[in-house]
CSV table of N, CA and C in Angstrom, one decimal:
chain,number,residue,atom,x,y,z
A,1,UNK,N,0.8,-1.2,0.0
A,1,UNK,CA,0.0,0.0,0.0
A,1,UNK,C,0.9,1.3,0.0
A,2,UNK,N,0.5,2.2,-0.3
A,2,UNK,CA,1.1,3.7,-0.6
A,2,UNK,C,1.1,3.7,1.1
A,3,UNK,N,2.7,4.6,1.4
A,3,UNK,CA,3.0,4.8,2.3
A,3,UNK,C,3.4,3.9,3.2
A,4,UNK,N,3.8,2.4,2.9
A,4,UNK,CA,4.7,1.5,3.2
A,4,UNK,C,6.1,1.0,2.6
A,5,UNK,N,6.9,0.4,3.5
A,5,UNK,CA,8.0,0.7,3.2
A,5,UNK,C,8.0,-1.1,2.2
A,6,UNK,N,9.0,-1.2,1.1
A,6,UNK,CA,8.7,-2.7,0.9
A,6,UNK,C,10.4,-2.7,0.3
A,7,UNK,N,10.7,-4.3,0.4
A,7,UNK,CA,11.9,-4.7,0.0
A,7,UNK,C,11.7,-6.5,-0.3
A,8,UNK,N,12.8,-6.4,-1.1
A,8,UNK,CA,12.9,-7.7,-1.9
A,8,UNK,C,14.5,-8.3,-1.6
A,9,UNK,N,14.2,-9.6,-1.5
A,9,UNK,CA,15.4,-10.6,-1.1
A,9,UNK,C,15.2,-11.5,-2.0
A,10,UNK,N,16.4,-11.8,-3.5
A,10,UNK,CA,16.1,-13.1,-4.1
A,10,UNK,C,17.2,-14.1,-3.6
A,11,UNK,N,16.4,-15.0,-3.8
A,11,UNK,CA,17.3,-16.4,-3.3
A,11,UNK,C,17.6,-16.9,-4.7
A,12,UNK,N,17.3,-17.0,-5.4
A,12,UNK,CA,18.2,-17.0,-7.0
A,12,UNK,C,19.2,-16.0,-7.8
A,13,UNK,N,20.3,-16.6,-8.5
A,13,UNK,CA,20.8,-15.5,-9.3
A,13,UNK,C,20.3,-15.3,-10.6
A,14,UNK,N,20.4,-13.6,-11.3
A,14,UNK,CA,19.8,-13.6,-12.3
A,14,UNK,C,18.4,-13.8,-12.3
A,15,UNK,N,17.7,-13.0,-11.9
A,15,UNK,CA,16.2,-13.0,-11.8
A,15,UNK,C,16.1,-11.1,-11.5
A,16,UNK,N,14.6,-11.0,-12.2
A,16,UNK,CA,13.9,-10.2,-11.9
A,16,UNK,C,12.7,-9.6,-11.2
A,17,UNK,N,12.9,-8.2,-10.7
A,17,UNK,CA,11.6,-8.0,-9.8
A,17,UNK,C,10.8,-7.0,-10.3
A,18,UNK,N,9.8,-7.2,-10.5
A,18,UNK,CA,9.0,-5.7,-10.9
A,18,UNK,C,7.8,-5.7,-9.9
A,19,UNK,N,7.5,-4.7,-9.8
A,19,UNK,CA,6.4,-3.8,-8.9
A,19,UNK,C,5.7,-3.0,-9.1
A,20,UNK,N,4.5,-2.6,-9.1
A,20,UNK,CA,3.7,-1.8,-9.3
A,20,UNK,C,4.0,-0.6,-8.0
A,21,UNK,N,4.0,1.1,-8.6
A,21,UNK,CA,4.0,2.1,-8.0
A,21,UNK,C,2.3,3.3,-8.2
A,22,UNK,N,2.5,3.7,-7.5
A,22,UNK,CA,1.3,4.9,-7.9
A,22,UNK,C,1.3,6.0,-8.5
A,23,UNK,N,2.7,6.7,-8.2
A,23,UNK,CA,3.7,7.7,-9.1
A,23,UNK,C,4.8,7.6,-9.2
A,24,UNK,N,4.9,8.8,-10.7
A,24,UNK,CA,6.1,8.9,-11.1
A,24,UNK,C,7.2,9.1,-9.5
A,25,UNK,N,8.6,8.3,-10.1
A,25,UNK,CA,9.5,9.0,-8.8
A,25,UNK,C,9.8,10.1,-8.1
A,26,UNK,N,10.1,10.0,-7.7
A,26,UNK,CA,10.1,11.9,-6.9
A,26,UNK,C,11.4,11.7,-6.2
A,27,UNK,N,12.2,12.9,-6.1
A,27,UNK,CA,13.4,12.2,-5.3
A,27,UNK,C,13.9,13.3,-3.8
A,28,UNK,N,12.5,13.9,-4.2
A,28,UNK,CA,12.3,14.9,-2.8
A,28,UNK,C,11.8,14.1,-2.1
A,29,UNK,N,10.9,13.0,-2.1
A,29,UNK,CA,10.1,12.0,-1.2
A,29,UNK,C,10.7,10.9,-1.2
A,30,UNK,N,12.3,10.6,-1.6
A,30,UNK,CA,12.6,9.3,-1.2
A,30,UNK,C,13.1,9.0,-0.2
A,31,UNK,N,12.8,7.7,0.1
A,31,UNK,CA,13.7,7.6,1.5
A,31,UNK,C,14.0,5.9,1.8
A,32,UNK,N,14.8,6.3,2.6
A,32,UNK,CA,15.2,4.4,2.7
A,32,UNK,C,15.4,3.8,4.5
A,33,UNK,N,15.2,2.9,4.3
A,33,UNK,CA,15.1,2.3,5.9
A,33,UNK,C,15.9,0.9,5.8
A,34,UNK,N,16.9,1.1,6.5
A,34,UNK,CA,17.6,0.1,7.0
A,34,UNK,C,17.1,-1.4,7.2
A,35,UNK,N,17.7,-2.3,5.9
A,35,UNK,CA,16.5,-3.9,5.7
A,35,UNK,C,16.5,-4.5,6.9
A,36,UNK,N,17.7,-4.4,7.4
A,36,UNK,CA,18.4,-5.4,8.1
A,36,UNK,C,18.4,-4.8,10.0
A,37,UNK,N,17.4,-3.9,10.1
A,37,UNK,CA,17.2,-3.4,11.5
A,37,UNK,C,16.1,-4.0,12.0
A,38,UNK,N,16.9,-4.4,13.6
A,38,UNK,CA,16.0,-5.7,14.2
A,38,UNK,C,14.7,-5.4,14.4
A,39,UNK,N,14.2,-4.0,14.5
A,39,UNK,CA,13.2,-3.5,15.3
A,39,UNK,C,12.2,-4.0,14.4
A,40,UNK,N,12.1,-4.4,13.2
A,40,UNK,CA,11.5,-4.5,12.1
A,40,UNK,C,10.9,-6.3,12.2
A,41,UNK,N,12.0,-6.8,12.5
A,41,UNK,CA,11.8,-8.4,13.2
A,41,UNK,C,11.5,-9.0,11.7
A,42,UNK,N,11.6,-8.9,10.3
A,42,UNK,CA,12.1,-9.3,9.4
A,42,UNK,C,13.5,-10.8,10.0
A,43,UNK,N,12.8,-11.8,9.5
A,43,UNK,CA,13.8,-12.9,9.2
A,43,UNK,C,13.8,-13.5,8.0
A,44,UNK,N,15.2,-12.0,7.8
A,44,UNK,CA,15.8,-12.2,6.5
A,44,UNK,C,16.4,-13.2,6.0
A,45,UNK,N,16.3,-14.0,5.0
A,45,UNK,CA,17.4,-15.3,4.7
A,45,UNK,C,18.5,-15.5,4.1
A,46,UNK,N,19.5,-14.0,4.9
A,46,UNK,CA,20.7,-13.5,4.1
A,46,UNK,C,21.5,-12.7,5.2
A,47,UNK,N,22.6,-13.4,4.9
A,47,UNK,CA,23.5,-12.5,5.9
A,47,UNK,C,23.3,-10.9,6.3
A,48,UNK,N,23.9,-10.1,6.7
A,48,UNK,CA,23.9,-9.0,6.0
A,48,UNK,C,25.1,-8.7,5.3
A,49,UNK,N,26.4,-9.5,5.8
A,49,UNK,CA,27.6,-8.9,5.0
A,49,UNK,C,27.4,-9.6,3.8
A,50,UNK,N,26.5,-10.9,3.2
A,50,UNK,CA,26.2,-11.4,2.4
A,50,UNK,C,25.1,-10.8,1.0
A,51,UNK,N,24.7,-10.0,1.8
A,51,UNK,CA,23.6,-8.4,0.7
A,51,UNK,C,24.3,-7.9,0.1
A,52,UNK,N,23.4,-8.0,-1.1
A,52,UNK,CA,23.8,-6.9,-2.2
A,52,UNK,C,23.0,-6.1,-2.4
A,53,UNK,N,23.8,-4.7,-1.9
A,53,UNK,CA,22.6,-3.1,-1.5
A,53,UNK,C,23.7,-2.1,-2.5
A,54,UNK,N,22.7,-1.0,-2.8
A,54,UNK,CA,22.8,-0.2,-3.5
A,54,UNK,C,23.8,0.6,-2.5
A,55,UNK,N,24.9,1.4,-2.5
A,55,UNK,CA,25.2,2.2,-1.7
A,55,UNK,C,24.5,3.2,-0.9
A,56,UNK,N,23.0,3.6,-1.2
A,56,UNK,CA,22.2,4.2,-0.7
A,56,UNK,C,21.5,3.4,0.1
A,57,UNK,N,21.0,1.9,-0.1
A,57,UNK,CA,20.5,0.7,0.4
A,57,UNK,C,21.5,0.7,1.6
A,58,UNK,N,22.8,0.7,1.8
A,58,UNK,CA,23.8,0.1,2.6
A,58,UNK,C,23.5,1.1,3.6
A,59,UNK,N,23.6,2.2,3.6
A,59,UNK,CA,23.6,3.8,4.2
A,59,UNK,C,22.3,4.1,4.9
A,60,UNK,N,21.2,3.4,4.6
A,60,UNK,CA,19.9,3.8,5.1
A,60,UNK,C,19.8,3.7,6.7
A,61,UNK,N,19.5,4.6,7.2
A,61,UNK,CA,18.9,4.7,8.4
A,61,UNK,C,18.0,3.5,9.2
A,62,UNK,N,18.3,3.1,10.5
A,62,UNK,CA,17.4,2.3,11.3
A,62,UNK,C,16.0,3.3,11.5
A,63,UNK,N,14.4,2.7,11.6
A,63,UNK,CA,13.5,2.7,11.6
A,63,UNK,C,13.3,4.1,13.0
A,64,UNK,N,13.9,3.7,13.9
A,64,UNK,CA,14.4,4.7,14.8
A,64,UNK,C,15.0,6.2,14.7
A,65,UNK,N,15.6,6.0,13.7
A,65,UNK,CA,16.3,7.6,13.1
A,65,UNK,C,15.3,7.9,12.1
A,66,UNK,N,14.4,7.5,11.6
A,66,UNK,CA,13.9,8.3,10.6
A,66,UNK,C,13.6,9.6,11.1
A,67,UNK,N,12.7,9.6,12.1
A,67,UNK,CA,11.6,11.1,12.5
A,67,UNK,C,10.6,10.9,12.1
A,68,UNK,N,9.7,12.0,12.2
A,68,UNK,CA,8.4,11.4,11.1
A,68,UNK,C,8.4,11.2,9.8
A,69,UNK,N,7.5,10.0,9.3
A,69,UNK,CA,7.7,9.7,8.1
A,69,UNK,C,6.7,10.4,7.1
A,70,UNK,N,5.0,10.8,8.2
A,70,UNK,CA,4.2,11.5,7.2
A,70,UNK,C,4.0,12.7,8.1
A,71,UNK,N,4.2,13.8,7.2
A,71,UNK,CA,4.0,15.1,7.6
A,71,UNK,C,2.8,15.8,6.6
């Protein structure tokens, strides 16, 4: 749903993901949240030093540091 955060973990190589969005990107409203923060309680089935994250992916903030997310 609009205004949730979502992420993807493949367990195969060489595969694709597509997703449905509501809008065009915006890159004043992007934001990222740390996949791998416990508070989330996600049991991921992947290391983390074993992820492959975007440098921005890698950088994201725990769920805790955001602030608010809807203003």
């Amino acid at each position: 749903p609009a205004g949730f955060a979502h992420g993807f973990c493949t367990l195969v190589p060489n595969c694709m993901v597509a997703y449905k969005v509501s809008a065009y990107y915006s890159r004043e409203h992007d934001r990222s949240l740390a996949w791998d923060d416990p508070e989330l309680g996600i049991p991921w089935p992947v290391a983390a030093d074993a992820a492959v994250l975007s440098d921005k992916d890698r950088a994201a903030p725990r769920l805790a540091a955001l602030g608010p997310v809807f203003e």
